[in-house]
XYZ file of C-alpha atoms in Angstrom:
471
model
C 92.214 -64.268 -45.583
C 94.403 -64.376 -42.452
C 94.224 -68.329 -42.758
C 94.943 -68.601 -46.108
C 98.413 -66.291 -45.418
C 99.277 -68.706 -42.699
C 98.309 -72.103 -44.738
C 100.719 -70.489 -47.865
C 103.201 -69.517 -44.898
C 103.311 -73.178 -43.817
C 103.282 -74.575 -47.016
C 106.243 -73.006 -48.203
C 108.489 -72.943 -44.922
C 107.859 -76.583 -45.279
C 108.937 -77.040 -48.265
C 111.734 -75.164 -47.588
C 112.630 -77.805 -44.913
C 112.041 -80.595 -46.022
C 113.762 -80.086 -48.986
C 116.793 -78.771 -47.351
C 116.891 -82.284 -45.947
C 117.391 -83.922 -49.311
C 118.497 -81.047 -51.344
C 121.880 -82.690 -52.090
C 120.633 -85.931 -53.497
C 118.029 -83.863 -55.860
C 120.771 -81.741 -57.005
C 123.678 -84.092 -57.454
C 122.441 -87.511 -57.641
C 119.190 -87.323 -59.335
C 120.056 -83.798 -61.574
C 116.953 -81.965 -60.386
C 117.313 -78.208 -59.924
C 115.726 -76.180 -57.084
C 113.098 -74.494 -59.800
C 111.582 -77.431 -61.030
C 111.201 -79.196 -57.840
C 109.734 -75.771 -56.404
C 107.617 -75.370 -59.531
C 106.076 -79.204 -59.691
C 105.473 -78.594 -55.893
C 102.981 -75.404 -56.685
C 101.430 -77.241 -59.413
C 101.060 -80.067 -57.255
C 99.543 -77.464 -54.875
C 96.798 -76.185 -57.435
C 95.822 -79.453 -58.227
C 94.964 -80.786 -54.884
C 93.643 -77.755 -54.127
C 90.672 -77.779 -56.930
C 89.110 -80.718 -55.161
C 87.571 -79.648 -51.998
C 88.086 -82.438 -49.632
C 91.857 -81.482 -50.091
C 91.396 -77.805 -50.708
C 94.374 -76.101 -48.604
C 92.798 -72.160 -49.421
C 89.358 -71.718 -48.177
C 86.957 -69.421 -50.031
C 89.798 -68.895 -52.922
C 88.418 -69.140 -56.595
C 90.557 -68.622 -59.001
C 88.330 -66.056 -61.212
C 89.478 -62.762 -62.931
C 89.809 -60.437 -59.950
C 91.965 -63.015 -57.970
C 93.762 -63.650 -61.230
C 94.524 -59.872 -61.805
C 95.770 -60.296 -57.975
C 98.314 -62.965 -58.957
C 99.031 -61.351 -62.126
C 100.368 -58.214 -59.504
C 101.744 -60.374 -57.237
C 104.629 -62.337 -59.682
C 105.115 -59.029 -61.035
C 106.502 -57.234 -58.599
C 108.100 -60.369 -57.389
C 109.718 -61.205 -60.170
C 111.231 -57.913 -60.255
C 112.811 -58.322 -56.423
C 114.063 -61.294 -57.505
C 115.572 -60.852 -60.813
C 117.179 -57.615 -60.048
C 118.559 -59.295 -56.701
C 120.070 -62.298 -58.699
C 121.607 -59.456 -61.375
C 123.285 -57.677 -58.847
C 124.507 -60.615 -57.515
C 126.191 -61.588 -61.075
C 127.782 -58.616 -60.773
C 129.052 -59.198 -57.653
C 130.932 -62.695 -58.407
C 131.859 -62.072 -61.543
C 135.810 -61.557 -61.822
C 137.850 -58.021 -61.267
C 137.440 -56.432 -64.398
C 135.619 -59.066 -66.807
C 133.627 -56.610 -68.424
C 136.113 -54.638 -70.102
C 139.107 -57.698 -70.150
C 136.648 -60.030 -71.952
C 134.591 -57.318 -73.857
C 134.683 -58.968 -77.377
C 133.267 -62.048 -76.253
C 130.533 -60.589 -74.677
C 130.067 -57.844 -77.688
C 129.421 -60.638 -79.976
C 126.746 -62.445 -77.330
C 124.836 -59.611 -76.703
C 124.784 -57.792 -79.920
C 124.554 -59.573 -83.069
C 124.056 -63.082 -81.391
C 121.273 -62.069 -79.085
C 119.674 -59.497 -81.827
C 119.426 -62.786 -84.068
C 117.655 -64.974 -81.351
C 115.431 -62.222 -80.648
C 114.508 -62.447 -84.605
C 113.995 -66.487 -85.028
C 112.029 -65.953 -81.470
C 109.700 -63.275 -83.179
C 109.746 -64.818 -86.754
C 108.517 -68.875 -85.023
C 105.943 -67.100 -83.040
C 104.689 -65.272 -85.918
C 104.919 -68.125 -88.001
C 103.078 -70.765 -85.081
C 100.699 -68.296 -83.628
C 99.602 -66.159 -86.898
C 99.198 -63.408 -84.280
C 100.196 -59.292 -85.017
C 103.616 -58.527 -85.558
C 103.789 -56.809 -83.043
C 102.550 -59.332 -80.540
C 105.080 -61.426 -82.017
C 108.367 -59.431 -81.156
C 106.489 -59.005 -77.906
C 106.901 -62.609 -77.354
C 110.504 -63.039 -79.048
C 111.607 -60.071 -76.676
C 110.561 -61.626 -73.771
C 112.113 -65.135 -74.156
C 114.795 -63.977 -75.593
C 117.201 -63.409 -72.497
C 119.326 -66.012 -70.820
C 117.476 -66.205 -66.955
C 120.106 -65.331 -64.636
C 117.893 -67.090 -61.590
C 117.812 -70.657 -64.058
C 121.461 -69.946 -65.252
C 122.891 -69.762 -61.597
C 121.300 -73.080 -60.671
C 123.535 -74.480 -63.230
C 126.466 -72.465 -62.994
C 126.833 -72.581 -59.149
C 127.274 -75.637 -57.059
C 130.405 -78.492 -56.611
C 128.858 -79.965 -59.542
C 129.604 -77.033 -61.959
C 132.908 -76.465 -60.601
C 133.767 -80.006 -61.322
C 132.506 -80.195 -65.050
C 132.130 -76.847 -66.475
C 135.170 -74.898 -67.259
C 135.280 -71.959 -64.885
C 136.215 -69.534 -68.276
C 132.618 -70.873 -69.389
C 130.514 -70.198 -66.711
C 132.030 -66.959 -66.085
C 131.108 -66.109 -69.887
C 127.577 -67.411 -69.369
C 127.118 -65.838 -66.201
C 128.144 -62.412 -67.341
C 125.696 -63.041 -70.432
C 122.662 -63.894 -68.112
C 122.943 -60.990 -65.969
C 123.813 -58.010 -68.725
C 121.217 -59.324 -71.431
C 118.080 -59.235 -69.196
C 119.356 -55.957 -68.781
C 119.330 -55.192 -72.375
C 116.376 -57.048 -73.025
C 114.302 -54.107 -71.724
C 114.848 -52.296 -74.673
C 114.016 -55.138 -77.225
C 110.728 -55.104 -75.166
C 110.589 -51.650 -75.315
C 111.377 -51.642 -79.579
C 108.697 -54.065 -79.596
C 105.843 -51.950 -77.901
C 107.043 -49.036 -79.990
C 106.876 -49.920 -83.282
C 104.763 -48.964 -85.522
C 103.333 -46.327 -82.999
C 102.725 -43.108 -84.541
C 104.753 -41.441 -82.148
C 107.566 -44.187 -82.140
C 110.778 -41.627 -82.715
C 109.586 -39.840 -79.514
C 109.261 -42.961 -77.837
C 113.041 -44.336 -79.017
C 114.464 -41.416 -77.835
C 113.016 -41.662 -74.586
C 114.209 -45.405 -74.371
C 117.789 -44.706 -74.960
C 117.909 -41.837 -72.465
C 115.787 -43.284 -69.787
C 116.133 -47.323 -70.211
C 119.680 -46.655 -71.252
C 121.896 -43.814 -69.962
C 119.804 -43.176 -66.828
C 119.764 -46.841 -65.979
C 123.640 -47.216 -66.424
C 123.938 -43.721 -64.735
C 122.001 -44.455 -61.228
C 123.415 -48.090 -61.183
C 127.094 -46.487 -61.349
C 126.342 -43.631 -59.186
C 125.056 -45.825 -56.453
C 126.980 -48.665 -56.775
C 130.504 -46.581 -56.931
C 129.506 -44.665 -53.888
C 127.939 -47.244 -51.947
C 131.732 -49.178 -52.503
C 133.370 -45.899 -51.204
C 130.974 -45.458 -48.148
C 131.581 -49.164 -47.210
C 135.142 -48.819 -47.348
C 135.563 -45.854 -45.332
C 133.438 -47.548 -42.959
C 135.287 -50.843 -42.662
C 138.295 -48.898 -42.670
C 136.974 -46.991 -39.799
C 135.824 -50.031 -38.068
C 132.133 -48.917 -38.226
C 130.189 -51.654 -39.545
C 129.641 -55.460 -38.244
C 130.023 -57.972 -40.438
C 126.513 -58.796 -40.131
C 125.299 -55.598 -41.162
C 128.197 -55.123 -44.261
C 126.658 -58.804 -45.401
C 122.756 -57.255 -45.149
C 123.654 -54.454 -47.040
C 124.738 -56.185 -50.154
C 120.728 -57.304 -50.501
C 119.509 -53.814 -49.925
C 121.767 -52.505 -52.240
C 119.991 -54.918 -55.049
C 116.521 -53.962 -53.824
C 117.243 -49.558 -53.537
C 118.711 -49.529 -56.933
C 115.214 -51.548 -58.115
C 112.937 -49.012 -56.413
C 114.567 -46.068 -57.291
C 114.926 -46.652 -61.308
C 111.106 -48.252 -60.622
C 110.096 -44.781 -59.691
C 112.106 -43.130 -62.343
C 110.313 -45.405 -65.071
C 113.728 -46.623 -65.794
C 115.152 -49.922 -66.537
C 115.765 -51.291 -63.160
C 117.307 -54.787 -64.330
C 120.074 -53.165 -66.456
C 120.354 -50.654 -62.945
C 120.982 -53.600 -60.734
C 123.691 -55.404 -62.556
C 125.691 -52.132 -63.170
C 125.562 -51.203 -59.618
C 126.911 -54.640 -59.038
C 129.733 -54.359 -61.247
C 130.143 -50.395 -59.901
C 130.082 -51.945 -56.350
C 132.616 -54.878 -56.623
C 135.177 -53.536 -59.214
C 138.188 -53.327 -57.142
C 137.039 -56.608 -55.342
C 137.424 -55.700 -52.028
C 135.035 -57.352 -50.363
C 134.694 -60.293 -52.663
C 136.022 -62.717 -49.795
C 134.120 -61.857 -47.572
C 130.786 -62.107 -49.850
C 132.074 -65.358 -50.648
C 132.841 -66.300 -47.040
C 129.357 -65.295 -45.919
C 127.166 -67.281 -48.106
C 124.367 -65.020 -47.171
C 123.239 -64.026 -51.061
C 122.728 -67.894 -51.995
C 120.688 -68.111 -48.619
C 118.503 -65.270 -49.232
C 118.289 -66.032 -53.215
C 117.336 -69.766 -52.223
C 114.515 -68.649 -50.347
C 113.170 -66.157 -52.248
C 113.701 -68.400 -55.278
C 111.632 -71.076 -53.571
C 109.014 -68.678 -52.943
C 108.877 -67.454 -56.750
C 108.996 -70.680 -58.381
C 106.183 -72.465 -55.868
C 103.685 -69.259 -56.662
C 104.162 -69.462 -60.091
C 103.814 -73.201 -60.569
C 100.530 -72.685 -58.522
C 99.309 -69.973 -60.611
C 100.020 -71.437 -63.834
C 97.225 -71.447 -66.328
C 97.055 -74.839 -67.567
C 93.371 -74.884 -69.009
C 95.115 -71.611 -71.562
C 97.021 -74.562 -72.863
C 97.500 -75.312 -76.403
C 99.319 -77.952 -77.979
C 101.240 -75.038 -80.567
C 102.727 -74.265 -76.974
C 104.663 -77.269 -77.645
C 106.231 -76.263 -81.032
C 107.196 -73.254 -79.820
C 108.731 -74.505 -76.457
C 110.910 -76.608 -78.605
C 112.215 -73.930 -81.080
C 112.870 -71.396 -78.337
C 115.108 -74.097 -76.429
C 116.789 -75.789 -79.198
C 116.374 -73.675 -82.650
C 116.983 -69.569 -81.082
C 120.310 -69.451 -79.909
C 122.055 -73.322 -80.569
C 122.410 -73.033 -84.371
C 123.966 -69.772 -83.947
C 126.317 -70.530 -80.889
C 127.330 -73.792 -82.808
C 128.112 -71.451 -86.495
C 130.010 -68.173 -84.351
C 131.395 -70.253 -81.485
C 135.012 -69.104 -83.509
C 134.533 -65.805 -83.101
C 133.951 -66.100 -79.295
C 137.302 -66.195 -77.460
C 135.580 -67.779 -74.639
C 133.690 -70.574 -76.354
C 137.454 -72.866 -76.786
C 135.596 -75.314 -79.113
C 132.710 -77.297 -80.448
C 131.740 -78.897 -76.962
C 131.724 -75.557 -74.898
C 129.475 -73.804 -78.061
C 127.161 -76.598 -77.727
C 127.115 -76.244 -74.041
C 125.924 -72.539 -74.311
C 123.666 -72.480 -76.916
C 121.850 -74.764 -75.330
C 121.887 -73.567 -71.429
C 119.882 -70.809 -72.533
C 117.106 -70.985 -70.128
C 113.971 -68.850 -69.830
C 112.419 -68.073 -66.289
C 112.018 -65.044 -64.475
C 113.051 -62.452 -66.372
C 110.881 -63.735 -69.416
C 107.764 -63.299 -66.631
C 108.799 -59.722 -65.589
C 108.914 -58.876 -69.274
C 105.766 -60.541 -69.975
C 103.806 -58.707 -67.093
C 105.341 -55.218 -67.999
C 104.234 -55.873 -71.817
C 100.888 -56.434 -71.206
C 100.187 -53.811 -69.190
C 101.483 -51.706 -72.145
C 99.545 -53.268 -74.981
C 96.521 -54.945 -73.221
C 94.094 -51.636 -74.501
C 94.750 -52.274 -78.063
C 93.429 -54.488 -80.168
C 96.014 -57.115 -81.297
C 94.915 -60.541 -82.485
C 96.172 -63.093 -79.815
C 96.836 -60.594 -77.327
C 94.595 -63.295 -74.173
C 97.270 -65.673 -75.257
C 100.336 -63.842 -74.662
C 100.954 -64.137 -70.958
C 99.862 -68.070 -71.099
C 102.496 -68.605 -74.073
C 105.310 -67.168 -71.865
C 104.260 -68.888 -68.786
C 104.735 -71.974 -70.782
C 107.662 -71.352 -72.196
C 109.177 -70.720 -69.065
C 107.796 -73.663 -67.671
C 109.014 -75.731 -70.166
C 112.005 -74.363 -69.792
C 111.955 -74.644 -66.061
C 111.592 -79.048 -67.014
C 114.216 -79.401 -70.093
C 116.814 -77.475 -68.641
C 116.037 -78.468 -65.059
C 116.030 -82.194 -65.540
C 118.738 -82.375 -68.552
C 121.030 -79.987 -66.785
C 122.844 -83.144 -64.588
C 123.174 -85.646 -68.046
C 123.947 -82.589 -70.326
C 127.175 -80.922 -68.425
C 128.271 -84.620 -67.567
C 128.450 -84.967 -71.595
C 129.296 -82.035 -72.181
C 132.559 -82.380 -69.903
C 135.791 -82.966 -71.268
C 136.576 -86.654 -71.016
C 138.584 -87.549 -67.665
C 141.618 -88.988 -67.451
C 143.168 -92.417 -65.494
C 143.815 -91.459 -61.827
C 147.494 -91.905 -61.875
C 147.489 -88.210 -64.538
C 146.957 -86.590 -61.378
C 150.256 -87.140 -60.487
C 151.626 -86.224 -63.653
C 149.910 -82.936 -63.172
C 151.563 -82.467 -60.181
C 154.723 -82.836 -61.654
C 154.418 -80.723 -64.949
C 152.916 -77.826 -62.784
C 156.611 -78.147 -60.665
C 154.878 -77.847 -56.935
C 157.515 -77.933 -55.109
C 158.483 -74.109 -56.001
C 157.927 -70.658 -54.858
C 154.419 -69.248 -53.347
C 153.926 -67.784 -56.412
C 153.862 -70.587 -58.563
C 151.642 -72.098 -55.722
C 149.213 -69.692 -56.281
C 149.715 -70.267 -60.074
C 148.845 -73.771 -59.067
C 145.612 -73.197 -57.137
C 144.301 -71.480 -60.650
C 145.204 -74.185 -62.164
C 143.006 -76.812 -60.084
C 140.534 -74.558 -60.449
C 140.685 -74.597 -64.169
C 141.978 -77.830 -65.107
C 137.939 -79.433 -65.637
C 139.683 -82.583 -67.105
C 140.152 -83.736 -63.304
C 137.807 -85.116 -61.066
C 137.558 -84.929 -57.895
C 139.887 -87.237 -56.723
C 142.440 -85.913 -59.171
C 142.107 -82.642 -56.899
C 142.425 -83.920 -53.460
C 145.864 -85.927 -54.795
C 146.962 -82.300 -56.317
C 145.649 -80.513 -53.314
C 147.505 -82.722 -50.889
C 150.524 -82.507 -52.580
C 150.329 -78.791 -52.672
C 149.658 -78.707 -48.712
C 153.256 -80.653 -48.003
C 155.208 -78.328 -49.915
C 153.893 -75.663 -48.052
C 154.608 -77.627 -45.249
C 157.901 -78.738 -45.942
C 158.796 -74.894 -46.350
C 157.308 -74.335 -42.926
C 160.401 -76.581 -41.800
């Protein structure tokens, strides 16, 4: 066993490496995201390892009891790493975007999301003929926007330069407070049509709800105050205020854990709670630490689960379904309420979203906490549930991971000639007060019709006002 730590030790710290060498070229030049690389790499992994002249794990079969081992393993793993990612959405996200960009986000994550969750439920009922209630099972779980497979888009030079930052603010915000809220469609879904269900609803709205808001503010607001008085006091290194912003993600998970409490919704609260006033926003940003730790631990997640994947389960329904939940739950309906969505500014940015709504860690989580809930009864279907989520996300994990560099680049609004850099410099009048500097600066960040070049001509400009006023 101690060998078989070490060989998984070295095969993933190599990865790590190796990939780190040539991480830039996947990302930008070829369009392949850190999951599916990660994920292809633990299937490639399994496979080699099922012949025994390459067999990396010695005396490893993959039989029930070592399954029921995994099964525990991307569980609880899948927890650390979707409430870290959560808390780190609410962490980035602007000063106040909850409540100054409410209605957007009302009509996402209540009648939008409430409708995917229904054509989720309805194709699986309709594909699989399974139970009901296995179906909204399965529509519950894939029904969330991933926050880990969201970030991979959202984050990087590459989003900055073609996604509009209003956009992936909106879609950031959604990924992180719908996995939240998708605990209690999972929780309606294991409910209903138990004899007891009233009992049961109650208990969801005062534990999964207004305890998991109420421990994620509570710690998060007085976490922000301790850390304050601390920097203020001169208390604290800067290594140790950086660490703290990871414990803080991984506290709030074990305590609403042990209170049987929705520990997603928990974690992006506190991260809200934590970074209201912004305080320590630059610094966070300065550090780089989260997207460090979340890389690795990302890695980790998406090599286990590519080597654990089930593919003898495999049916070829899988493939009907994998194509409704990424192109018929959500895109239809972004496309038809786009209008009613300040932050969706047209036809483009509505196709955008509806269809960058990937499925991937959070889906697992729910899957794995279902299960355990409903794997006693008898429900027709119920051995294929976890391998129909697994595949979803894994199909998932390829269309959105290997479409996400074509997509956004079509997606993007249609760049100008180089020389409308220079008209932008004019209209914006540089050569002006620091305020309308820093007016400017928003607007380079915003303006997604330029390219890069366009913003190193702007940029430069900008740098010999200042340094004209210097003089």
């Amino acid at each position: 066993m101690l060998d078989n730590f070490f060989i998984t030790t070295a095969l993933i710290s190599g990865f790590v490496y190796f990939y780190g060498l040539i991480s830039l070229l996947m990302k930008e030049n070829l369009g392949l995201s850190e999951p599916l690389i990660g994920t292809i790499y633990g299937i490639a992994i399994a496979i080699f390892n099922r012949y025994e002249t390459f067999s990396f794990f010695k005396n490893v079969e993959r039989n029930k009891n070592s399954m029921v081992e995994a099964d525990s393993i991307m569980k609880e793993l899948s927890r650390i790493v979707v409430s870290l990612q959560v808390v780190a959405v609410g962490l980035v996200l602007p000063k106040s975007y909850i409540t100054k960009e409410w209605k957007s986000l009302f009509v996402i994550l209540v009648p939008l999301m409430l409708a995917t969750y229904f054509i989720s439920s309805i194709f699986a009922l309709y594909i699989f003929k399974f139970d009901i209630k296995l179906a909204l099972l399965i529509g519950a779980c894939v029904t969330p926007t991933d926050p880990v497979l969201a970030a991979t888009i959202m984050k990087g030079k590459f989003a900055a330069r073609y996604i509009p930052k209003h956009l992936r603010n909106l879609l950031t915000a959604e990924s992180g407070a719908n996995d939240g809220l998708g605990s209690l469609l999972l929780a309606f879904s294991i409910f209903i049509g138990e004899k007891d269900w009233k009992k049961m609803a109650i208990k969801t709205i005062l534990i999964d709800v207004i305890l998991s808001i109420t421990i994620g503010a509570t710690v998060g607001y007085i976490c922000r105050k301790m850390q304050l008085f601390c920097k203020q006091k001169n208390w604290i290194d800067k290594e140790s205020f950086l660490v703290s912003m990871i414990s803080l993600g991984i506290f709030v998970t074990a305590i609403t854990t042990l209170c049987h409490s929705a520990d997603i919704l928990a974690s992006f609260v506190c991260g809200i709670a934590f970074s209201w006033d912004h305080r320590f926003l630059k610094d966070i940003k300065k550090s780089h630490l989260l997207e460090v730790i979340d890389m690795l631990i990302n890695h980790v997640f998406f090599i286990l689960f590519g080597f654990f994947v089930s593919f003898s389960s495999f049916k070829v329904s899988y493939i009907w379904y994998i194509l409704v939940v990424i192109f018929i739950r959500r895109l239809p309906l972004f496309l038809g309420c786009y209008k009613v969505v300040p932050q969706l500014r047209n036809l483009r940015e509505a196709l955008f979203a509806g269809y960058f709504g990937p499925v991937g860690v959070g889906a697992i989580l729910f899957a794995y906490h279902g299960y355990d809930q409903i794997k006693d009864k008898n429900l027709r279907g119920i051995d294929e549930f976890l391998p129909i989520v697994q595949f979803v996300v894994l199909g998932s994990i390829i269309l959105h991971g290997a479409t996400s560099l074509i997509i956004t680049k079509l997606m993007s609004i249609k760049k100008e000639k180089n020389q409308d850099a220079k008209k932008f410099a004019i209209s914006s009048d540089f050569h002006t007060s620091d305020s309308k500097n820093e007016n400017l600066n928003d607007n380079i960040e915003n303006a997604t019709i330029l390219d890069i070049r366009k913003k190193y001509l702007a940029k430069k400009i900008l740098q010999s006002n200042k340094n004209n006023d210097t003089f």
